[in-house]
Coordinates of C-alpha atoms in Angstrom, one line a residue:
Chain R
M1 CA -16.1 14.4 -9.2
I2 CA -14.5 17.3 -7.2
R3 CA -17.9 18.4 -6.0
V4 CA -18.9 15.0 -4.7
G5 CA -15.6 14.6 -3.0
T6 CA -15.8 18.1 -1.5
V7 CA -19.3 17.4 -0.2
I8 CA -18.3 14.1 1.4
V9 CA -15.2 15.6 3.0
L10 CA -17.1 18.7 4.3
I11 CA -19.8 16.5 5.8
A12 CA -17.1 14.5 7.6
V13 CA -15.4 17.6 8.9
F14 CA -18.8 19.0 10.0
A15 CA -19.7 15.7 11.8
A16 CA -16.3 15.4 13.4
T17 CA -16.4 19.0 14.7
L18 CA -20.0 19.0 15.9
G19 CA -20.2 15.3 16.8
P20 CA -21.1 15.6 20.5
V21 CA -23.9 18.2 19.7
L22 CA -25.4 16.0 16.9
T23 CA -26.2 13.0 19.2
P24 CA -27.5 12.9 22.7
Y25 CA -25.3 10.0 23.8
D26 CA -21.9 9.9 25.3
P27 CA -19.7 7.7 23.0
S28 CA -18.2 5.9 26.1
A29 CA -21.5 5.5 28.0
Q30 CA -22.3 1.8 28.4
T31 CA -25.8 0.3 28.7
L32 CA -25.0 -3.4 29.0
A33 CA -28.6 -4.4 29.2
Q34 CA -29.0 -3.3 25.6
R35 CA -25.7 -4.6 24.2
L36 CA -25.6 -5.6 20.5
E37 CA -29.1 -4.0 20.0
A38 CA -29.9 -3.7 16.3
P39 CA -30.5 -0.2 14.7
S40 CA -33.7 1.5 16.0
P41 CA -35.1 5.0 15.9
A42 CA -33.4 5.8 19.2
H43 CA -30.1 4.4 18.1
P44 CA -30.0 4.6 14.2
F45 CA -26.8 2.6 13.9
G46 CA -27.5 0.3 16.9
L47 CA -25.4 -0.5 20.0
D48 CA -22.1 -2.3 20.3
E49 CA -20.9 -5.1 22.5
L50 CA -20.8 -2.9 25.6
G51 CA -24.1 -1.2 24.8
R52 CA -22.5 2.0 23.5
D53 CA -24.2 4.1 20.8
I54 CA -22.4 3.3 17.5
L55 CA -23.4 6.6 15.8
S56 CA -21.9 8.6 18.6
R57 CA -18.7 6.5 18.5
L58 CA -18.5 7.0 14.7
L59 CA -18.7 10.7 15.1
S60 CA -16.0 10.7 17.7
G61 CA -14.0 8.3 15.5
A62 CA -14.2 10.7 12.6
R63 CA -12.3 13.2 14.7
I64 CA -9.5 10.7 15.2
S65 CA -9.4 9.7 11.5
L66 CA -9.3 13.2 10.2
L67 CA -6.7 14.3 12.9
V68 CA -4.4 11.4 12.0
G69 CA -4.8 12.1 8.3
L70 CA -4.1 15.8 8.8
A71 CA -1.1 15.2 11.1
V72 CA 0.5 12.6 8.8
V73 CA 0.0 14.6 5.7
S74 CA 1.3 17.8 7.2
V75 CA 4.4 16.3 8.7
S76 CA 5.1 14.0 5.8
S77 CA 4.7 16.7 3.2
L78 CA 6.9 19.1 5.1
I79 CA 9.7 16.6 5.5
G80 CA 9.3 15.3 2.0
M81 CA 9.2 18.7 0.4
T82 CA 12.3 19.8 2.3
L83 CA 14.4 16.7 1.6
G84 CA 13.1 16.4 -2.0
S85 CA 13.9 20.0 -2.9
I86 CA 17.4 19.7 -1.3
A87 CA 18.1 16.5 -3.2
G88 CA 16.8 17.9 -6.5
Y89 CA 18.3 21.4 -6.3
F90 CA 21.7 20.6 -4.9
G91 CA 22.3 17.1 -6.6
G92 CA 25.6 15.3 -6.0
G93 CA 26.3 13.5 -2.7
V94 CA 23.3 14.9 -0.9
D95 CA 21.0 13.7 -3.7
D96 CA 22.6 10.3 -3.6
L97 CA 22.1 10.0 0.1
I98 CA 18.5 11.1 0.1
S99 CA 17.7 9.0 -3.0
R100 CA 19.2 5.9 -1.4
A101 CA 17.1 6.5 1.7
I102 CA 14.0 6.8 -0.5
D103 CA 14.9 3.6 -2.3
I104 CA 15.4 1.6 0.9
L105 CA 12.1 2.9 2.4
M106 CA 10.3 2.1 -0.8
A107 CA 11.5 -1.4 -0.6
F108 CA 9.0 -2.0 2.1
P109 CA 5.6 -2.7 0.6
G110 CA 2.6 -0.6 1.7
I111 CA 2.3 -0.1 5.5
L112 CA 4.6 -3.1 6.3
L113 CA 7.2 -0.8 7.9
A114 CA 4.5 1.1 9.8
I115 CA 3.3 -2.2 11.2
A116 CA 6.9 -3.2 12.1
L117 CA 7.5 0.2 13.8
V118 CA 4.3 0.2 15.8
A119 CA 4.9 -3.5 16.7
V120 CA 8.2 -2.5 18.4
L121 CA 7.3 1.0 19.7
G122 CA 4.0 -0.2 21.1
P123 CA 0.4 0.5 20.0
S124 CA -0.7 4.1 20.5
L125 CA -2.0 7.0 18.5
R126 CA 1.3 8.9 18.7
N127 CA 3.2 5.9 17.4
V128 CA 0.8 5.4 14.6
V129 CA 1.3 9.0 13.4
L130 CA 5.1 8.6 13.8
A131 CA 5.2 5.3 11.9
L132 CA 3.0 6.7 9.1
C133 CA 5.2 9.8 8.8
V134 CA 8.3 7.6 8.5
I135 CA 6.9 6.0 5.4
G136 CA 4.8 9.0 4.3
W137 CA 7.5 11.5 3.4
V138 CA 9.0 9.4 0.8
G139 CA 6.3 9.9 -1.8
Y140 CA 6.5 13.7 -1.4
A141 CA 10.3 13.7 -1.6
R142 CA 10.3 11.8 -4.8
L143 CA 7.7 14.1 -6.4
V144 CA 9.4 17.3 -5.3
R145 CA 12.9 16.0 -6.2
G146 CA 11.8 15.4 -9.8
Q147 CA 10.2 18.9 -10.0
A148 CA 13.3 20.5 -8.4
L149 CA 15.6 18.8 -10.9
R150 CA 13.7 20.3 -13.8
A151 CA 13.1 23.7 -12.1
R152 CA 16.7 24.4 -11.3
E153 CA 17.4 24.6 -15.1
F154 CA 14.6 27.2 -15.7
E155 CA 15.8 30.6 -16.9
Y156 CA 14.1 32.5 -14.1
V157 CA 15.9 30.3 -11.5
Q158 CA 19.2 30.9 -13.2
A159 CA 18.4 34.7 -13.3
A160 CA 17.7 34.6 -9.5
R161 CA 21.0 32.9 -9.0
A162 CA 22.8 35.5 -11.1
L163 CA 21.2 38.3 -9.1
G164 CA 22.8 36.8 -6.0
A165 CA 19.8 35.0 -4.4
G166 CA 20.9 32.3 -1.9
P167 CA 19.9 28.7 -2.3
A168 CA 17.4 28.7 0.5
R169 CA 15.6 31.7 -1.1
I170 CA 15.7 30.2 -4.6
V171 CA 14.3 26.9 -3.4
A172 CA 11.6 28.5 -1.3
R173 CA 10.5 31.2 -3.7
H174 CA 11.2 29.7 -7.1
V175 CA 11.7 25.9 -7.0
L176 CA 9.1 24.7 -4.5
P177 CA 6.1 26.7 -6.0
T178 CA 6.4 24.6 -9.2
A179 CA 5.7 21.5 -7.2
Y180 CA 2.8 22.8 -5.1
P181 CA 0.0 21.7 -7.5
A182 CA 1.3 18.1 -7.6
V183 CA 1.9 18.2 -3.8
I184 CA -1.7 19.3 -3.2
V185 CA -3.0 16.4 -5.2
Q186 CA -0.7 13.9 -3.5
A187 CA -1.7 15.4 -0.1
T188 CA -5.4 14.9 -0.9
L189 CA -4.9 11.3 -1.9
G190 CA -2.5 11.0 1.1
M191 CA -5.3 11.8 3.4
A192 CA -7.2 8.8 2.1
G193 CA -4.1 6.6 2.5
A194 CA -3.5 7.8 6.0
I195 CA -7.1 7.2 7.1
I196 CA -7.0 3.7 5.7
A197 CA -3.6 3.0 7.2
E198 CA -4.7 4.2 10.7
A199 CA -7.8 2.1 10.5
S200 CA -5.8 -0.9 9.3
L201 CA -3.4 -0.6 12.2
S202 CA -6.2 -0.1 14.7
F203 CA -8.0 -3.1 13.2
L204 CA -4.9 -5.2 13.8
G205 CA -4.8 -4.0 17.4
L206 CA -1.7 -1.9 16.7
G207 CA -3.3 1.6 16.6
V208 CA -5.7 3.5 18.8
Q209 CA -6.4 1.6 21.9
P210 CA -9.9 1.1 23.5
P211 CA -11.9 2.8 24.9
T212 CA -11.0 5.7 22.5
P213 CA -13.4 5.3 19.6
S214 CA -11.6 4.6 16.3
W215 CA -13.2 3.3 13.1
G216 CA -10.6 0.6 12.8
T217 CA -11.0 -0.7 16.4
M218 CA -14.8 -0.6 16.0
L219 CA -14.4 -2.9 12.9
D220 CA -12.1 -5.2 14.8
A221 CA -14.7 -5.5 17.6
G222 CA -17.3 -6.3 15.1
R223 CA -15.4 -9.3 13.8
S224 CA -16.5 -11.3 16.9
H225 CA -20.2 -10.6 16.2
L226 CA -20.5 -11.2 12.4
F227 CA -23.3 -13.8 13.1
D228 CA -25.3 -12.0 15.8
A229 CA -24.7 -8.3 15.2
P230 CA -23.5 -7.5 11.7
H231 CA -24.3 -3.8 12.2
L232 CA -21.1 -3.6 14.3
T233 CA -19.2 -4.2 11.0
V234 CA -21.3 -2.5 8.4
F235 CA -21.5 1.1 9.7
P236 CA -17.8 1.7 10.7
G237 CA -16.7 0.2 7.4
L238 CA -19.2 2.3 5.5
A239 CA -17.8 5.4 7.2
I240 CA -14.2 4.6 6.3
A241 CA -15.1 3.7 2.7
T242 CA -17.2 6.9 2.2
L243 CA -14.6 9.2 3.6
V244 CA -11.8 7.6 1.7
L245 CA -13.9 7.7 -1.5
G246 CA -14.5 11.4 -0.8
F247 CA -10.7 12.1 -0.6
N248 CA -10.1 9.9 -3.7
F249 CA -12.7 11.8 -5.7
L250 CA -11.3 15.1 -4.6
G251 CA -7.7 14.0 -5.4
D252 CA -8.6 12.6 -8.8
G253 CA -10.6 15.6 -9.7
L254 CA -7.8 18.0 -8.7
R255 CA -5.3 16.0 -10.7
D256 CA -7.6 16.1 -13.8
R257 CA -7.9 19.9 -13.4
I258 CA -4.2 20.4 -12.9
D259 CA -3.0 17.9 -15.5
P260 CA -5.8 17.1 -18.0
K261 CA -3.4 14.7 -19.9
A262 CA -3.3 12.4 -16.8
E263 CA -7.1 12.2 -16.8
T264 CA -8.2 8.8 -15.2
Chain N
M1 CA 10.5 -11.7 -32.1
A2 CA 9.2 -8.3 -33.1
I3 CA 11.8 -6.7 -30.9
Y4 CA 14.7 -8.5 -32.7
W5 CA 13.7 -7.0 -36.1
T6 CA 13.8 -3.5 -34.8
I7 CA 17.3 -3.4 -33.4
G8 CA 19.6 -4.8 -36.0
T9 CA 20.4 -7.0 -38.9
P10 CA 19.4 -10.6 -38.8
F11 CA 23.0 -11.6 -38.4
G12 CA 23.8 -9.5 -35.3
R13 CA 20.5 -9.2 -33.7
D14 CA 20.9 -12.2 -31.2
Q15 CA 24.3 -11.0 -30.1
L16 CA 23.0 -7.4 -29.7
F17 CA 20.0 -8.6 -27.8
C18 CA 22.0 -10.8 -25.4
R19 CA 24.6 -8.1 -24.7
S20 CA 22.1 -5.4 -24.0
M21 CA 20.0 -7.7 -21.9
A22 CA 23.1 -8.8 -19.9
R23 CA 24.2 -5.2 -19.3
Y24 CA 20.7 -4.3 -18.2
L25 CA 20.5 -7.4 -15.9
A26 CA 23.8 -6.6 -14.3
R27 CA 22.9 -3.0 -13.7
R28 CA 19.6 -3.8 -12.1
L29 CA 21.1 -6.5 -9.9
L30 CA 23.9 -4.1 -8.8
L31 CA 21.3 -1.5 -7.9
T32 CA 19.4 -4.0 -5.8
I33 CA 22.3 -4.9 -3.5
P34 CA 22.4 -1.6 -1.6
V35 CA 18.6 -1.6 -1.3
L36 CA 18.7 -5.2 0.2
L37 CA 21.5 -4.1 2.6
G38 CA 19.5 -1.1 3.7
V39 CA 16.4 -3.3 4.2
A40 CA 18.4 -5.8 6.3
T41 CA 19.9 -2.9 8.3
L42 CA 16.4 -1.4 9.1
V43 CA 15.1 -4.8 10.1
F44 CA 18.1 -5.3 12.3
A45 CA 17.5 -1.9 13.9
L46 CA 13.9 -2.8 14.7
I47 CA 14.7 -4.8 17.9
H48 CA 16.8 -1.9 19.2
L49 CA 13.8 0.5 18.8
V50 CA 11.9 -1.5 21.5
P51 CA 11.5 0.9 24.4
G52 CA 13.6 -0.4 27.3
D53 CA 15.1 -3.9 27.3
P54 CA 13.7 -6.1 24.5
A55 CA 14.4 -9.2 26.5
Q56 CA 12.4 -7.9 29.5
T57 CA 9.6 -6.8 27.1
M58 CA 9.4 -10.3 25.6
L59 CA 9.4 -12.1 28.9
G60 CA 7.1 -9.6 30.7
E61 CA 7.4 -7.8 34.0
S62 CA 7.3 -11.0 36.2
A63 CA 10.5 -12.5 34.6
S64 CA 13.5 -12.9 36.9
P65 CA 16.8 -11.1 36.1
D66 CA 18.4 -14.5 35.4
E67 CA 15.8 -15.3 32.8
V68 CA 16.2 -11.9 31.2
A69 CA 20.0 -12.3 31.1
R70 CA 19.6 -15.7 29.5
L71 CA 17.3 -14.4 26.8
R72 CA 19.7 -11.5 26.2
T73 CA 22.5 -14.0 25.6
T74 CA 20.2 -16.2 23.3
L75 CA 19.3 -13.1 21.2
G76 CA 22.9 -11.9 21.2
L77 CA 21.9 -8.6 22.8
D78 CA 24.8 -8.8 25.3
K79 CA 27.3 -8.4 22.4
P80 CA 28.5 -5.0 21.1
L81 CA 26.2 -3.5 18.5
L82 CA 28.6 -3.9 15.7
A83 CA 29.1 -7.6 16.5
Q84 CA 25.3 -8.0 16.6
Y85 CA 25.0 -6.4 13.2
R86 CA 27.7 -8.5 11.7
G87 CA 26.2 -11.6 13.1
F88 CA 22.7 -10.6 11.8
L89 CA 24.0 -10.0 8.3
A90 CA 26.0 -13.2 8.3
G91 CA 22.9 -15.1 9.5
V92 CA 20.7 -13.5 6.8
A93 CA 23.3 -14.4 4.1
H94 CA 23.1 -18.0 5.3
G95 CA 19.3 -18.1 5.6
D96 CA 19.5 -18.2 9.4
L97 CA 17.1 -15.6 10.9
G98 CA 17.4 -16.8 14.5
T99 CA 15.1 -18.8 16.7
S100 CA 11.4 -18.0 17.4
F101 CA 11.0 -17.0 21.0
R102 CA 7.4 -18.5 21.1
Y103 CA 7.9 -21.7 19.2
G104 CA 11.5 -22.4 19.9
T105 CA 12.1 -23.4 16.3
P106 CA 14.1 -21.7 13.5
V107 CA 12.4 -18.6 12.2
T108 CA 13.1 -19.7 8.6
R109 CA 11.3 -23.0 9.2
E110 CA 8.2 -21.2 10.6
I111 CA 8.2 -18.9 7.6
R112 CA 8.9 -21.7 5.0
Q113 CA 5.9 -23.7 6.3
R114 CA 3.5 -20.8 5.7
V115 CA 4.9 -19.6 2.3
P116 CA 2.9 -22.0 0.1
D117 CA -0.4 -20.8 1.7
T118 CA 0.4 -17.1 1.2
A119 CA 1.6 -17.8 -2.4
V120 CA -1.6 -19.6 -3.2
L121 CA -3.7 -16.8 -1.8
A122 CA -1.7 -14.1 -3.6
V123 CA -1.8 -15.9 -7.0
C124 CA -5.5 -16.5 -6.7
A125 CA -6.2 -12.9 -5.8
M126 CA -4.1 -11.7 -8.7
A127 CA -5.8 -14.1 -11.1
I128 CA -9.3 -12.8 -10.0
A129 CA -8.1 -9.2 -10.3
V130 CA -6.9 -9.7 -13.9
L131 CA -10.0 -11.6 -15.0
F132 CA -12.3 -8.8 -13.8
A133 CA -10.2 -5.7 -14.3
I134 CA -9.1 -6.1 -17.9
P135 CA -12.6 -6.5 -19.4
L136 CA -13.8 -3.7 -17.2
G137 CA -11.0 -1.4 -18.4
I138 CA -11.5 -2.3 -22.0
I139 CA -15.3 -1.6 -21.8
A140 CA -14.6 1.8 -20.1
A141 CA -12.1 2.8 -22.8
M142 CA -14.4 1.7 -25.6
Y143 CA -17.2 3.8 -24.3
R144 CA -15.2 6.7 -23.0
G145 CA -17.2 9.5 -21.5
R146 CA -20.4 7.5 -21.7
F147 CA -22.5 5.8 -19.0
A148 CA -20.5 2.5 -19.1
D149 CA -17.3 4.4 -18.7
H150 CA -18.5 6.4 -15.7
A151 CA -20.1 3.4 -14.1
A152 CA -17.0 1.2 -14.6
M153 CA -14.7 3.9 -13.2
T154 CA -16.9 4.7 -10.2
V155 CA -17.0 1.0 -9.4
A156 CA -13.2 0.9 -9.7
L157 CA -12.8 4.0 -7.4
A158 CA -15.2 2.4 -4.9
G159 CA -13.0 -0.8 -5.1
I160 CA -9.9 1.3 -4.3
S161 CA -11.6 3.1 -1.4
M162 CA -13.1 0.0 0.1
P163 CA -10.6 -1.3 2.7
N164 CA -10.1 -5.1 2.7
F165 CA -10.7 -5.2 6.5
W166 CA -14.3 -4.1 5.7
L167 CA -14.8 -6.0 2.5
G168 CA -13.7 -9.3 4.0
P169 CA -16.2 -9.2 6.9
L170 CA -19.0 -8.0 4.6
L171 CA -18.4 -10.9 2.2
A172 CA -18.3 -13.3 5.2
I173 CA -21.6 -11.9 6.5
L174 CA -23.2 -12.3 3.0
F175 CA -21.8 -15.6 1.8
A176 CA -21.0 -17.4 5.0
V177 CA -23.6 -16.1 7.5
Y178 CA -26.7 -15.4 5.4
L179 CA -26.3 -17.6 2.4
G180 CA -24.2 -20.3 4.0
W181 CA -22.4 -21.0 0.7
L182 CA -18.9 -20.6 1.9
P183 CA -16.9 -21.2 5.1
V184 CA -16.3 -18.1 7.2
A185 CA -12.7 -18.9 8.0
G186 CA -9.9 -21.5 8.0
S187 CA -8.2 -23.4 5.2
G188 CA -8.0 -26.8 3.6
T189 CA -10.4 -26.8 0.7
A190 CA -10.9 -24.7 -2.4
A191 CA -14.0 -23.2 -0.8
H192 CA -11.9 -21.7 2.0
L193 CA -9.9 -19.8 -0.6
V194 CA -12.7 -18.0 -2.3
L195 CA -13.5 -15.2 0.2
P196 CA -9.9 -14.4 1.1
S197 CA -8.9 -14.3 -2.6
V198 CA -11.8 -12.0 -3.6
T199 CA -11.2 -9.7 -0.6
L200 CA -7.5 -9.4 -1.6
G201 CA -8.2 -9.1 -5.3
V202 CA -10.8 -6.3 -5.4
A203 CA -8.4 -3.4 -4.7
L204 CA -5.9 -4.7 -7.3
A205 CA -8.7 -5.2 -9.8
A206 CA -9.8 -1.6 -9.3
I207 CA -6.3 -0.3 -9.9
L208 CA -5.8 -2.6 -12.9
A209 CA -9.1 -1.5 -14.5
R210 CA -8.1 2.1 -14.3
M211 CA -4.7 1.4 -15.7
T212 CA -6.1 -0.7 -18.5
R213 CA -8.5 2.0 -19.5
A214 CA -5.8 4.7 -19.4
S215 CA -3.3 2.6 -21.3
L216 CA -5.8 1.6 -23.9
L217 CA -7.0 5.1 -24.4
E218 CA -3.4 6.1 -25.1
E219 CA -3.1 3.4 -27.8
L220 CA -6.5 4.2 -29.4
R221 CA -5.1 7.6 -30.3
E222 CA -2.3 6.0 -32.4
L223 CA -2.5 6.1 -36.2
Y224 CA -2.1 2.3 -36.6
V225 CA -5.5 1.8 -35.0
L226 CA -7.0 4.3 -37.5
A227 CA -5.1 2.4 -40.3
A228 CA -6.6 -0.9 -39.0
R229 CA -10.0 0.6 -39.1
A230 CA -9.4 1.9 -42.6
R231 CA -8.4 -1.6 -43.7
G232 CA -12.0 -2.6 -42.8
L233 CA -11.4 -4.1 -39.3
S234 CA -14.4 -3.7 -37.0
R235 CA -13.9 -1.4 -34.0
I236 CA -13.8 -4.2 -31.5
R237 CA -11.3 -6.2 -33.6
A238 CA -9.0 -3.2 -34.0
I239 CA -9.1 -2.7 -30.3
L240 CA -8.5 -6.3 -29.2
R241 CA -6.1 -7.3 -31.9
H242 CA -4.0 -4.2 -32.2
A243 CA -4.5 -1.5 -29.5
F244 CA -4.9 -3.9 -26.5
R245 CA -1.8 -5.9 -27.3
N246 CA 0.3 -2.7 -27.3
S247 CA -1.4 -1.4 -24.1
L248 CA -0.3 -4.6 -22.3
I249 CA 3.2 -3.5 -21.4
P250 CA 2.2 -0.9 -18.7
I251 CA -0.5 -3.3 -17.5
V252 CA 2.0 -6.1 -17.0
T253 CA 4.2 -3.7 -15.1
I254 CA 1.4 -2.6 -12.8
I255 CA 0.6 -6.2 -12.1
G256 CA 4.2 -6.8 -11.0
L257 CA 4.4 -3.6 -9.0
Q258 CA 1.1 -4.1 -7.3
F259 CA 2.4 -7.4 -5.9
G260 CA 3.7 -5.4 -2.9
A261 CA 0.1 -4.2 -2.2
V262 CA -1.1 -7.9 -2.4
L263 CA 1.7 -9.0 0.0
T264 CA 0.7 -6.4 2.6
G265 CA -2.9 -7.1 1.9
T266 CA -2.3 -10.7 2.9
I267 CA -1.5 -9.6 6.4
I268 CA -5.0 -8.3 7.0
T269 CA -6.8 -10.8 4.8
E270 CA -5.1 -13.8 6.5
T271 CA -5.9 -12.4 9.9
I272 CA -9.6 -11.9 9.0
F273 CA -10.1 -15.4 7.5
A274 CA -7.6 -17.2 9.8
W275 CA -5.6 -18.2 6.7
P276 CA -2.4 -19.9 7.9
G277 CA 0.1 -17.7 5.9
V278 CA 3.1 -15.5 6.6
G279 CA 0.9 -12.4 7.2
R280 CA -1.0 -14.1 10.0
L281 CA 2.2 -15.4 11.4
L282 CA 3.5 -11.8 11.5
I283 CA 0.5 -10.6 13.5
Q284 CA 0.7 -13.6 15.8
A285 CA 4.4 -12.9 16.4
I286 CA 3.6 -9.2 17.1
N287 CA 1.0 -10.2 19.7
N288 CA 3.4 -12.7 21.3
R289 CA 6.2 -10.1 21.2
D290 CA 8.3 -12.7 19.4
Y291 CA 10.7 -10.1 17.9
P292 CA 13.0 -12.6 16.0
L293 CA 10.0 -13.9 14.2
V294 CA 8.7 -10.4 13.6
Q295 CA 12.1 -9.4 12.1
G296 CA 12.1 -12.6 10.0
C297 CA 8.6 -12.0 8.6
I298 CA 9.3 -8.4 7.8
L299 CA 12.5 -9.3 6.1
F300 CA 10.9 -12.1 4.1
I301 CA 8.0 -9.9 2.9
S302 CA 10.4 -7.0 1.9
V303 CA 12.9 -9.2 0.1
T304 CA 10.1 -10.9 -1.8
Y305 CA 8.8 -7.5 -2.8
V306 CA 12.2 -6.3 -3.9
A307 CA 12.6 -9.5 -5.9
M308 CA 9.3 -9.1 -7.6
N309 CA 10.1 -5.5 -8.5
L310 CA 13.4 -6.7 -10.0
I311 CA 11.6 -9.4 -12.0
T312 CA 9.1 -6.7 -13.2
D313 CA 11.9 -4.4 -14.2
L314 CA 13.7 -7.2 -16.1
T315 CA 10.4 -8.2 -17.8
Y316 CA 9.9 -4.6 -18.8
G317 CA 13.4 -4.4 -20.2
F318 CA 12.8 -7.7 -22.1
L319 CA 9.5 -6.4 -23.6
D320 CA 10.6 -2.9 -24.4
P321 CA 14.1 -2.4 -25.8
R322 CA 14.0 1.4 -25.1
I323 CA 14.3 0.6 -21.4
R324 CA 17.4 -1.5 -21.9
F325 CA 19.1 1.1 -24.0
E326 CA 18.4 4.0 -21.6

């Protein structure tokens, strides 16, 4: 499972990095005379409603998807780990405050809050990342808080405290490392979640704005051509599903390695 | 009934059950109040996050200063922030979520008109998910490590990875465009419900199948299953009559907790299939910059989600006495 996931993710990274070299077409170049043309040897995935090469746009879109995923996961995990370890290690009023904030944010199902935030802040890539980070840190904070609650009672942590180590040092050197394996699994699955969320927002017209190629906006454009050009819908969706499946395989495989009891 | 016998004498069991359940109910309800207050506060804050003047944004650049001032008064934006907040909370408590900027009607009425459609869609999606997922999970658990298990779990993982905004159009292409069996969008007949329900139910089915498998595998390790087999029960009978029943508690919980995913899923599914529910209303409100309606829809969906989680928690407490006595 891990191998399949790794291969899919590496192919996506490779395609995103070398995208412009892999296809001879500019993802924004329009050939209106050939609009909605079906897949052919010259254009393996066909052309879209403005006559742009879909394969070239998919490769450019991969860059957006991976960058959004990486940005959301990095920022969310950093904030979540910091707040979670503070809540778990110190307990008391700080823990209550952070835990209530977590409870309130978790009362919004799925990406509803992200939709609401982007709706008021305005659709843009920056606002999508911001909105996904606002809801993304919560999962990491809950996870790390739980680990920190357990870890603060460990003997080696008490020994470090007795030796005069400060709270920041104890948290960074002794408490947080116990949570790293679980955080890595969560981050891998979080990449899948962030990619789907970005594509969902773009599909709803709240994410990346045209003409920047994004898999979600490409799927949205395909909706108007279900009857005459289904390839506009098939290929961007296939790209999203494959990449998400890759990250899910990787995350599940890592979790099984780290915690065989939780094998799915 | 089985729960009663485990926690006391026949004479005191009803009383003990009622008292523990009442305490559990009160504690859960009390914990929900700050969450609901926090949700309402965040929803209130949304309109103040709009860059610039929300009234100007709603009316557009061409609006005159008089029109902007009038809308600010209508929305209550000319009052001090604290007064606005108090007014908002009082309105929410009385079921008054303001007036839709686009339709000129009460937000609650707009939402109420669309709730039945969303409810029908959500219930159908969950029914489809349960009907497919539980047999798939049981088969995977029964044949653990074999081809059937790997195949079932790969299908389930593919179901989780397949976004509904892709699955929906794919189903529409196949069943509406090529085969012509079902309508591509709209509402009104049972046929209109099929594609949106399947689109919405697939991801939930995938999660449920994985959960059923994991939960059943846990139970299959228990000695009572071995005892049932030793008494001469066939493997399938031991699984279905004993292990599966006990594995149902986490499955029921997951069904309740996944209701949130179904609710957010309706936003996209209703948009794809032009289904006239609350999710589509939210997207239309966003496109129209109808912020009172956006706030109303977000609040409605979140409160429904919190209520469903509460009901799930209470059901869990009812089914499993250990949770009540924690």
